Amino acid sequence: FVSLKSMQKSNFDDIEPDFVQEMIKILELNEENAKYFTEKLDDDEVIILFDGFDEILSKCKEKLLKILQLNGAHKISFFITTRDEFKQDLMKSLQDIQKNTMKPLEPHEQIKFLTQFWAKNDPNLDSELIENCAKLLIDKISTLSKFIGEILLIRDLAEVYKNQIDENFSAKIENLNILSAFESILASDSCECTVSHIKSLQFYAIHYFFDEELCEELNQLHDVNKCSTSFGKLHENGTFEFNNEVHAEFLVAKFVFEFIEEPSKLQLELFLRVLLDEKFLVTRMFLNEFLEGKTLNFDSEKLCDAIEGFEILCLSTHEGFVNIFMLVVRSMKPKLKEILC
């Protein structure tokens, strides 16, 4: 399994002419594991999953495709996950490689998963009631966001609503949107869901994506404590591994939004990285939703001095994030005349 998002700091500059050696480098295998990997290759017992092709920089996409095209003689099977809008370009780039597309779960299969999950949680529930509630939730989930896989939301919301199946279920999800969905998921992680607990989760997310120096400085500002969570695993060395990166992206967007009006120098740096780095597409989606309908009183000159305005304007226009676009336009207003002249 290769998480492409976590590889963005890897050195892709020098591509090995040998596919096996390149895979050993990408997978960061030590000598013993590299030997085992090579033996399994010879026995045709290797399948590699590259996760998140749509979440890496363009130059990394190009180099990864070149690496995959080296596969040739080895005939290694590999899977690549990506969002639909990148699918055609990916298929075209790999046109000389035999490929198949995995079939997504159909709505009736999604409903079946929910009914079985909830029935197992409470065998006394009426089967017809469970199925009706499942249909209502699947219909709602299908409208929430094109940037987040439906299966991820279904799995999380199945857990959120497992003890709320009744005749009033339709009213409970009537106002469900992408933010309230993830707020519910966040609340389900802790019985108390205290401010301290959420803050700790936010810093786990920041540590997950950003360099140690920035994280340590932010920790000193906010005095973060460790917490237990079902969102992932805290390792002995202090690093935290999220089970689902979308949870981490929601937490980062929530943190950025909370300090957007009066950001410190460090928080502003974090904000700019989220706006400019291609890998934070989902984080920007969440941030754009947080900004919906909000009138902010932010230091526009501070933002204007820091923001690489036109680059972000182009990115937010391409992605369709209107609220981020308007935020950047307002931040540039003090110097817009000077820029245009």
mmCIF file of C-alpha atoms in Angstrom:
data_model
loop_
_atom_site.group_PDB
_atom_site.id
_atom_site.type_symbol
_atom_site.label_atom_id
_atom_site.label_comp_id
_atom_site.label_asym_id
_atom_site.label_seq_id
_atom_site.Cartn_x
_atom_site.Cartn_y
_atom_site.Cartn_z
ATOM 1 C CA PHE A 1 0.000 0.000 0.000
ATOM 2 C CA VAL A 2 1.435 3.382 -1.041
ATOM 3 C CA SER A 3 -0.157 6.585 0.258
ATOM 4 C CA LEU A 4 0.832 9.030 -2.481
ATOM 5 C CA LYS A 5 -0.082 12.095 -0.431
ATOM 6 C CA SER A 6 2.510 11.191 2.210
ATOM 7 C CA MET A 7 5.156 10.795 -0.502
ATOM 8 C CA GLN A 8 5.111 14.363 -1.734
ATOM 9 C CA LYS A 9 8.353 15.188 0.052
ATOM 10 C CA SER A 10 10.023 12.144 -1.499
ATOM 11 C CA ASN A 11 12.705 12.680 -4.080
ATOM 12 C CA PHE A 12 11.224 12.022 -7.523
ATOM 13 C CA ASP A 13 14.007 13.851 -9.351
ATOM 14 C CA ASP A 14 16.040 10.828 -10.334
ATOM 15 C CA ILE A 15 13.970 7.981 -11.755
ATOM 16 C CA GLU A 16 15.708 4.621 -11.752
ATOM 17 C CA PRO A 17 15.601 2.873 -15.173
ATOM 18 C CA ASP A 18 14.708 -0.353 -13.365
ATOM 19 C CA PHE A 19 11.107 -0.650 -12.147
ATOM 20 C CA VAL A 20 11.967 -2.951 -9.261
ATOM 21 C CA GLN A 21 14.622 -0.609 -7.884
ATOM 22 C CA GLU A 22 12.244 2.319 -8.219
ATOM 23 C CA MET A 23 9.541 0.451 -6.287
ATOM 24 C CA ILE A 24 12.033 -0.424 -3.556
ATOM 25 C CA LYS A 25 12.854 3.273 -3.265
ATOM 26 C CA ILE A 26 9.224 4.398 -3.255
ATOM 27 C CA LEU A 27 8.202 1.759 -0.710
ATOM 28 C CA GLU A 28 11.250 2.693 1.421
ATOM 29 C CA LEU A 29 12.204 -0.962 1.912
ATOM 30 C CA ASN A 30 15.246 -1.954 3.917
ATOM 31 C CA GLU A 31 17.628 -4.594 2.578
ATOM 32 C CA GLU A 32 15.748 -7.534 4.110
ATOM 33 C CA ASN A 33 12.311 -6.377 2.926
ATOM 34 C CA ALA A 34 13.685 -5.471 -0.506
ATOM 35 C CA LYS A 35 14.954 -9.044 -0.899
ATOM 36 C CA TYR A 36 11.563 -10.442 0.148
ATOM 37 C CA PHE A 37 9.796 -8.042 -2.255
ATOM 38 C CA THR A 38 12.015 -9.138 -5.158
ATOM 39 C CA GLU A 39 11.395 -12.824 -4.395
ATOM 40 C CA LYS A 40 7.631 -12.296 -4.397
ATOM 41 C CA LEU A 41 7.904 -10.420 -7.692
ATOM 42 C CA ASP A 42 9.570 -13.431 -9.247
ATOM 43 C CA ASP A 43 6.669 -15.587 -8.024
ATOM 44 C CA ASP A 44 4.029 -13.113 -9.345
ATOM 45 C CA GLU A 45 2.688 -12.579 -5.822
ATOM 46 C CA VAL A 46 2.773 -8.773 -5.629
ATOM 47 C CA ILE A 47 -0.092 -6.293 -5.952
ATOM 48 C CA ILE A 48 0.592 -2.602 -5.250
ATOM 49 C CA LEU A 49 -2.126 -0.107 -4.363
ATOM 50 C CA PHE A 50 -1.305 3.556 -5.048
ATOM 51 C CA ASP A 51 -3.807 5.627 -3.080
ATOM 52 C CA GLY A 52 -4.665 9.259 -3.879
ATOM 53 C CA PHE A 53 -3.340 9.946 -7.384
ATOM 54 C CA ASP A 54 -5.502 13.083 -7.512
ATOM 55 C CA GLU A 55 -3.892 14.473 -4.342
ATOM 56 C CA ILE A 56 -0.277 14.828 -5.498
ATOM 57 C CA LEU A 57 1.488 17.597 -7.360
ATOM 58 C CA SER A 58 1.302 17.629 -11.158
ATOM 59 C CA LYS A 59 5.036 17.023 -11.541
ATOM 60 C CA CYS A 60 4.770 14.019 -9.192
ATOM 61 C CA LYS A 61 1.850 12.646 -11.231
ATOM 62 C CA GLU A 62 3.966 12.792 -14.390
ATOM 63 C CA LYS A 63 6.913 11.040 -12.776
ATOM 64 C CA LEU A 64 4.768 8.363 -11.166
ATOM 65 C CA LEU A 65 3.232 7.560 -14.552
ATOM 66 C CA LYS A 66 6.722 7.246 -16.057
ATOM 67 C CA ILE A 67 7.644 4.843 -13.273
ATOM 68 C CA LEU A 68 4.541 2.715 -13.839
ATOM 69 C CA GLN A 69 5.319 2.523 -17.547
ATOM 70 C CA LEU A 70 8.630 0.873 -16.612
ATOM 71 C CA ASN A 71 6.625 -2.100 -15.286
ATOM 72 C CA GLY A 72 6.828 -3.871 -18.655
ATOM 73 C CA ALA A 73 8.560 -7.208 -18.170
ATOM 74 C CA HIS A 74 7.554 -7.636 -14.524
ATOM 75 C CA LYS A 75 3.781 -7.563 -15.132
ATOM 76 C CA ILE A 76 3.097 -6.394 -11.594
ATOM 77 C CA SER A 77 -0.585 -5.800 -10.850
ATOM 78 C CA PHE A 78 -1.315 -2.413 -9.367
ATOM 79 C CA PHE A 79 -4.384 -0.419 -8.410
ATOM 80 C CA ILE A 80 -4.610 3.373 -8.467
ATOM 81 C CA THR A 81 -7.322 5.270 -6.588
ATOM 82 C CA THR A 82 -8.381 8.694 -7.842
ATOM 83 C CA ARG A 83 -11.432 10.930 -8.102
ATOM 84 C CA ASP A 84 -13.556 10.723 -11.219
ATOM 85 C CA GLU A 85 -12.367 14.043 -12.679
ATOM 86 C CA PHE A 86 -8.801 12.673 -12.978
ATOM 87 C CA LYS A 87 -9.831 9.250 -14.234
ATOM 88 C CA GLN A 88 -9.829 9.914 -17.995
ATOM 89 C CA ASP A 89 -6.396 11.573 -17.991
ATOM 90 C CA LEU A 90 -5.022 8.670 -15.970
ATOM 91 C CA MET A 91 -6.490 6.065 -18.329
ATOM 92 C CA LYS A 92 -5.108 7.935 -21.344
ATOM 93 C CA SER A 93 -1.620 8.133 -19.839
ATOM 94 C CA LEU A 94 -1.635 4.378 -19.210
ATOM 95 C CA GLN A 95 -3.130 3.460 -22.580
ATOM 96 C CA ASP A 96 -0.387 0.932 -23.343
ATOM 97 C CA ILE A 97 -1.010 -0.933 -20.091
ATOM 98 C CA GLN A 98 -3.790 -3.484 -19.672
ATOM 99 C CA LYS A 99 -6.264 -2.059 -17.186
ATOM 100 C CA ASN A 100 -9.625 -2.598 -15.560
ATOM 101 C CA THR A 101 -11.824 -0.198 -13.612
ATOM 102 C CA MET A 102 -13.224 -1.277 -10.245
ATOM 103 C CA LYS A 103 -17.007 -1.093 -10.120
ATOM 104 C CA PRO A 104 -18.327 1.259 -7.411
ATOM 105 C CA LEU A 105 -21.052 0.101 -5.059
ATOM 106 C CA GLU A 106 -24.497 0.701 -6.530
ATOM 107 C CA PRO A 107 -27.120 2.493 -4.377
ATOM 108 C CA HIS A 108 -28.949 -0.779 -3.642
ATOM 109 C CA GLU A 109 -25.645 -2.288 -2.433
ATOM 110 C CA GLN A 110 -25.018 0.751 -0.220
ATOM 111 C CA ILE A 111 -28.513 0.358 1.255
ATOM 112 C CA LYS A 112 -27.827 -3.327 1.867
ATOM 113 C CA PHE A 113 -24.630 -2.449 3.776
ATOM 114 C CA LEU A 114 -26.493 0.026 6.017
ATOM 115 C CA THR A 115 -29.409 -2.300 6.730
ATOM 116 C CA GLN A 116 -27.073 -5.142 7.682
ATOM 117 C CA PHE A 117 -24.900 -2.846 9.829
ATOM 118 C CA TRP A 118 -27.847 -1.395 11.760
ATOM 119 C CA ALA A 119 -29.644 -4.739 12.080
ATOM 120 C CA LYS A 120 -26.525 -6.273 13.609
ATOM 121 C CA ASN A 121 -26.238 -3.331 16.025
ATOM 122 C CA ASP A 122 -29.850 -3.786 17.185
ATOM 123 C CA PRO A 123 -31.522 -7.081 16.125
ATOM 124 C CA ASN A 124 -34.836 -5.904 17.629
ATOM 125 C CA LEU A 125 -35.325 -3.120 15.067
ATOM 126 C CA ASP A 126 -38.024 -3.574 12.439
ATOM 127 C CA SER A 127 -36.389 -4.560 9.122
ATOM 128 C CA GLU A 128 -38.700 -2.359 7.057
ATOM 129 C CA LEU A 129 -37.918 0.650 9.254
ATOM 130 C CA ILE A 130 -34.171 0.030 8.911
ATOM 131 C CA GLU A 131 -34.406 -0.222 5.127
ATOM 132 C CA ASN A 132 -36.436 2.988 4.854
ATOM 133 C CA CYS A 133 -33.925 4.869 7.027
ATOM 134 C CA ALA A 134 -31.057 3.460 4.946
ATOM 135 C CA LYS A 135 -32.688 4.684 1.725
ATOM 136 C CA LEU A 136 -33.159 8.169 3.213
ATOM 137 C CA LEU A 137 -29.513 8.400 4.308
ATOM 138 C CA ILE A 138 -28.139 7.114 0.988
ATOM 139 C CA ASP A 139 -30.219 9.689 -0.893
ATOM 140 C CA LYS A 140 -28.880 12.450 1.357
ATOM 141 C CA ILE A 141 -25.245 11.319 1.122
ATOM 142 C CA SER A 142 -25.393 11.318 -2.686
ATOM 143 C CA THR A 143 -25.962 15.105 -2.610
ATOM 144 C CA LEU A 144 -23.215 16.071 -0.158
ATOM 145 C CA SER A 145 -19.904 16.326 -2.013
ATOM 146 C CA LYS A 146 -18.141 15.120 -5.133
ATOM 147 C CA PHE A 147 -14.758 15.400 -3.381
ATOM 148 C CA ILE A 148 -15.368 12.736 -0.750
ATOM 149 C CA GLY A 149 -16.037 9.101 -1.512
ATOM 150 C CA GLU A 150 -19.583 8.068 -0.690
ATOM 151 C CA ILE A 151 -18.402 4.811 0.870
ATOM 152 C CA LEU A 152 -16.304 6.693 3.436
ATOM 153 C CA LEU A 153 -19.284 8.814 4.445
ATOM 154 C CA ILE A 154 -21.631 5.834 4.558
ATOM 155 C CA ARG A 155 -19.302 3.923 6.848
ATOM 156 C CA ASP A 156 -18.855 6.882 9.216
ATOM 157 C CA LEU A 157 -22.516 7.933 9.268
ATOM 158 C CA ALA A 158 -23.642 4.346 9.773
ATOM 159 C CA GLU A 159 -21.790 4.541 13.091
ATOM 160 C CA VAL A 160 -23.132 8.023 13.926
ATOM 161 C CA TYR A 161 -26.798 7.072 13.427
ATOM 162 C CA LYS A 162 -26.734 3.448 14.578
ATOM 163 C CA ASN A 163 -28.670 4.268 17.783
ATOM 164 C CA GLN A 164 -31.020 6.799 16.182
ATOM 165 C CA ILE A 165 -33.106 4.573 13.893
ATOM 166 C CA ASP A 166 -36.782 5.445 14.458
ATOM 167 C CA GLU A 167 -39.828 6.948 12.773
ATOM 168 C CA ASN A 168 -38.341 10.463 13.070
ATOM 169 C CA PHE A 169 -35.173 9.612 11.159
ATOM 170 C CA SER A 170 -36.122 11.786 8.168
ATOM 171 C CA ALA A 171 -36.285 14.875 10.392
ATOM 172 C CA LYS A 172 -32.914 14.032 11.959
ATOM 173 C CA ILE A 173 -31.095 14.138 8.622
ATOM 174 C CA GLU A 174 -33.203 16.818 6.917
ATOM 175 C CA ASN A 175 -30.558 19.530 7.363
ATOM 176 C CA LEU A 176 -27.546 17.245 7.017
ATOM 177 C CA ASN A 177 -24.746 18.848 4.967
ATOM 178 C CA ILE A 178 -21.072 18.070 4.530
ATOM 179 C CA LEU A 179 -20.012 20.105 7.579
ATOM 180 C CA SER A 180 -22.744 18.864 9.916
ATOM 181 C CA ALA A 181 -21.965 15.326 8.767
ATOM 182 C CA PHE A 182 -18.326 15.630 9.797
ATOM 183 C CA GLU A 183 -19.184 17.529 12.977
ATOM 184 C CA SER A 184 -21.383 14.546 13.868
ATOM 185 C CA ILE A 185 -18.552 12.153 13.064
ATOM 186 C CA LEU A 186 -16.217 14.246 15.222
ATOM 187 C CA ALA A 187 -18.731 14.299 18.096
ATOM 188 C CA SER A 188 -19.103 10.522 17.945
ATOM 189 C CA ASP A 189 -15.390 10.100 18.685
ATOM 190 C CA SER A 190 -15.721 11.181 22.314
ATOM 191 C CA CYS A 191 -18.515 10.978 24.877
ATOM 192 C CA GLU A 192 -17.829 14.531 25.997
ATOM 193 C CA CYS A 193 -16.395 15.959 22.763
ATOM 194 C CA THR A 194 -14.775 18.755 24.769
ATOM 195 C CA VAL A 195 -12.925 21.738 23.323
ATOM 196 C CA SER A 196 -9.691 20.213 24.622
ATOM 197 C CA HIS A 197 -10.409 16.898 22.865
ATOM 198 C CA ILE A 198 -11.141 18.589 19.540
ATOM 199 C CA LYS A 199 -8.044 20.778 19.851
ATOM 200 C CA SER A 200 -5.902 17.682 20.415
ATOM 201 C CA LEU A 201 -7.391 16.011 17.335
ATOM 202 C CA GLN A 202 -6.720 19.156 15.295
ATOM 203 C CA PHE A 203 -3.068 19.089 16.251
ATOM 204 C CA TYR A 204 -2.797 15.389 15.472
ATOM 205 C CA ALA A 205 -4.075 16.352 12.001
ATOM 206 C CA ILE A 206 -1.598 19.226 11.653
ATOM 207 C CA HIS A 207 1.264 16.941 12.695
ATOM 208 C CA TYR A 208 0.044 14.394 10.163
ATOM 209 C CA PHE A 209 0.448 16.788 7.226
ATOM 210 C CA PHE A 210 3.015 19.437 8.140
ATOM 211 C CA ASP A 211 6.695 19.629 9.024
ATOM 212 C CA GLU A 212 7.852 19.185 12.603
ATOM 213 C CA GLU A 213 9.152 22.732 13.074
ATOM 214 C CA LEU A 214 5.813 24.358 12.273
ATOM 215 C CA CYS A 215 3.955 21.853 14.450
ATOM 216 C CA GLU A 216 6.202 22.378 17.462
ATOM 217 C CA GLU A 217 5.788 26.164 17.304
ATOM 218 C CA LEU A 218 2.005 25.803 17.084
ATOM 219 C CA ASN A 219 2.046 23.361 20.022
ATOM 220 C CA GLN A 220 3.811 25.943 22.159
ATOM 221 C CA LEU A 221 1.125 28.490 21.311
ATOM 222 C CA HIS A 222 -1.796 26.243 22.181
ATOM 223 C CA ASP A 223 -0.585 23.820 24.893
ATOM 224 C CA VAL A 224 -1.986 20.618 23.394
ATOM 225 C CA ASN A 225 -2.551 17.436 25.401
ATOM 226 C CA LYS A 226 -2.679 13.836 24.194
ATOM 227 C CA CYS A 227 -6.105 12.203 23.874
ATOM 228 C CA SER A 228 -7.565 8.806 23.095
ATOM 229 C CA THR A 229 -9.434 8.593 19.799
ATOM 230 C CA SER A 230 -10.939 6.088 17.397
ATOM 231 C CA PHE A 231 -9.729 8.171 14.424
ATOM 232 C CA GLY A 232 -6.326 6.512 14.357
ATOM 233 C CA LYS A 233 -3.323 5.337 16.313
ATOM 234 C CA LEU A 234 -0.806 7.293 18.367
ATOM 235 C CA HIS A 235 2.610 5.642 18.021
ATOM 236 C CA GLU A 236 5.256 5.480 20.728
ATOM 237 C CA ASN A 237 7.412 8.042 18.903
ATOM 238 C CA GLY A 238 4.586 10.590 19.170
ATOM 239 C CA THR A 239 3.418 10.424 15.549
ATOM 240 C CA PHE A 240 -0.272 9.902 14.862
ATOM 241 C CA GLU A 241 -1.624 7.809 11.992
ATOM 242 C CA PHE A 242 -5.189 8.553 10.866
ATOM 243 C CA ASN A 243 -7.383 5.689 9.702
ATOM 244 C CA ASN A 244 -9.040 8.052 7.232
ATOM 245 C CA GLU A 245 -7.184 11.103 5.918
ATOM 246 C CA VAL A 246 -10.469 12.907 5.223
ATOM 247 C CA HIS A 247 -10.985 13.205 8.990
ATOM 248 C CA ALA A 248 -7.575 14.880 9.251
ATOM 249 C CA GLU A 249 -8.384 17.264 6.384
ATOM 250 C CA PHE A 250 -11.645 18.297 8.041
ATOM 251 C CA LEU A 251 -9.809 18.993 11.311
ATOM 252 C CA VAL A 252 -7.160 21.135 9.573
ATOM 253 C CA ALA A 253 -9.843 23.147 7.744
ATOM 254 C CA LYS A 254 -11.714 23.657 11.019
ATOM 255 C CA PHE A 255 -8.521 24.905 12.685
ATOM 256 C CA VAL A 256 -7.669 27.289 9.825
ATOM 257 C CA PHE A 257 -11.200 28.718 9.777
ATOM 258 C CA GLU A 258 -11.223 29.335 13.538
ATOM 259 C CA PHE A 259 -8.186 31.623 13.290
ATOM 260 C CA ILE A 260 -8.765 33.147 9.869
ATOM 261 C CA GLU A 261 -9.895 36.534 11.196
ATOM 262 C CA GLU A 262 -6.854 37.115 13.413
ATOM 263 C CA PRO A 263 -4.155 34.668 12.363
ATOM 264 C CA SER A 264 -0.761 34.654 14.009
ATOM 265 C CA LYS A 265 2.267 34.446 11.730
ATOM 266 C CA LEU A 266 2.318 30.656 12.131
ATOM 267 C CA GLN A 267 -1.402 30.247 11.553
ATOM 268 C CA LEU A 268 -1.142 32.446 8.465
ATOM 269 C CA GLU A 269 1.646 30.218 7.139
ATOM 270 C CA LEU A 270 -0.564 27.167 7.709
ATOM 271 C CA PHE A 271 -3.474 28.913 5.962
ATOM 272 C CA LEU A 272 -1.349 29.729 2.915
ATOM 273 C CA ARG A 273 -0.036 26.178 2.622
ATOM 274 C CA VAL A 274 -3.609 24.871 2.610
ATOM 275 C CA LEU A 275 -4.555 27.360 -0.120
ATOM 276 C CA LEU A 276 -1.557 26.722 -2.362
ATOM 277 C CA ASP A 277 -0.680 23.027 -2.067
ATOM 278 C CA GLU A 278 -2.515 20.756 -4.511
ATOM 279 C CA LYS A 279 -2.693 17.944 -1.991
ATOM 280 C CA PHE A 280 -5.123 19.939 0.193
ATOM 281 C CA LEU A 281 -7.992 19.834 -2.308
ATOM 282 C CA VAL A 282 -10.381 18.236 0.213
ATOM 283 C CA THR A 283 -9.207 20.587 2.975
ATOM 284 C CA ARG A 284 -10.031 23.548 0.712
ATOM 285 C CA MET A 285 -13.448 22.033 0.026
ATOM 286 C CA PHE A 286 -14.153 21.963 3.769
ATOM 287 C CA LEU A 287 -12.751 25.474 4.239
ATOM 288 C CA ASN A 288 -14.917 26.764 1.393
ATOM 289 C CA GLU A 289 -17.973 25.300 3.158
ATOM 290 C CA PHE A 290 -16.955 26.868 6.486
ATOM 291 C CA LEU A 291 -16.789 30.248 4.724
ATOM 292 C CA GLU A 292 -20.304 29.921 3.255
ATOM 293 C CA GLY A 293 -22.464 32.865 4.325
ATOM 294 C CA LYS A 294 -19.844 34.185 6.755
ATOM 295 C CA THR A 295 -18.942 37.887 7.003
ATOM 296 C CA LEU A 296 -15.374 37.976 8.272
ATOM 297 C CA ASN A 297 -13.531 40.834 9.962
ATOM 298 C CA PHE A 298 -9.993 39.895 9.023
ATOM 299 C CA ASP A 299 -6.816 41.925 8.645
ATOM 300 C CA SER A 300 -6.934 42.264 4.870
ATOM 301 C CA GLU A 301 -3.538 43.978 4.624
ATOM 302 C CA LYS A 302 -1.840 41.184 6.550
ATOM 303 C CA LEU A 303 -3.426 38.612 4.248
ATOM 304 C CA CYS A 304 -2.691 40.698 1.169
ATOM 305 C CA ASP A 305 0.994 40.960 2.041
ATOM 306 C CA ALA A 306 1.225 37.188 2.450
ATOM 307 C CA ILE A 307 -1.123 35.782 -0.171
ATOM 308 C CA GLU A 308 0.155 34.983 -3.626
ATOM 309 C CA GLY A 309 -3.163 36.335 -4.841
ATOM 310 C CA PHE A 310 -3.409 35.526 -8.503
ATOM 311 C CA GLU A 311 -2.094 31.988 -8.063
ATOM 312 C CA ILE A 312 -4.773 31.241 -5.464
ATOM 313 C CA LEU A 313 -7.441 32.997 -7.523
ATOM 314 C CA CYS A 314 -6.635 30.749 -10.474
ATOM 315 C CA LEU A 315 -6.657 27.620 -8.297
ATOM 316 C CA SER A 316 -9.928 28.457 -6.502
ATOM 317 C CA THR A 317 -11.596 29.363 -9.823
ATOM 318 C CA HIS A 318 -10.532 26.039 -11.369
ATOM 319 C CA GLU A 319 -11.779 24.098 -8.342
ATOM 320 C CA GLY A 320 -15.038 26.073 -8.106
ATOM 321 C CA PHE A 321 -14.474 27.225 -4.518
ATOM 322 C CA VAL A 322 -16.350 30.532 -4.698
ATOM 323 C CA ASN A 323 -16.008 31.465 -1.022
ATOM 324 C CA ILE A 324 -12.223 31.075 -1.050
ATOM 325 C CA PHE A 325 -12.120 33.077 -4.282
ATOM 326 C CA MET A 326 -14.071 35.935 -2.669
ATOM 327 C CA LEU A 327 -11.925 35.827 0.470
ATOM 328 C CA VAL A 328 -8.781 36.278 -1.612
ATOM 329 C CA VAL A 329 -10.358 39.058 -3.686
ATOM 330 C CA ARG A 330 -11.300 40.951 -0.504
ATOM 331 C CA SER A 331 -7.813 40.481 0.920
ATOM 332 C CA MET A 332 -6.293 41.898 -2.277
ATOM 333 C CA LYS A 333 -8.639 44.906 -2.398
ATOM 334 C CA PRO A 334 -6.291 47.346 -0.587
ATOM 335 C CA LYS A 335 -3.628 46.819 -3.248
ATOM 336 C CA LEU A 336 -5.759 45.852 -6.211
ATOM 337 C CA LYS A 337 -5.415 49.219 -7.931
ATOM 338 C CA GLU A 338 -1.628 49.074 -7.516
ATOM 339 C CA ILE A 339 -1.536 45.501 -8.859
ATOM 340 C CA LEU A 340 -3.693 46.291 -11.878
ATOM 341 C CA CYS A 341 -1.645 49.363 -12.741
#
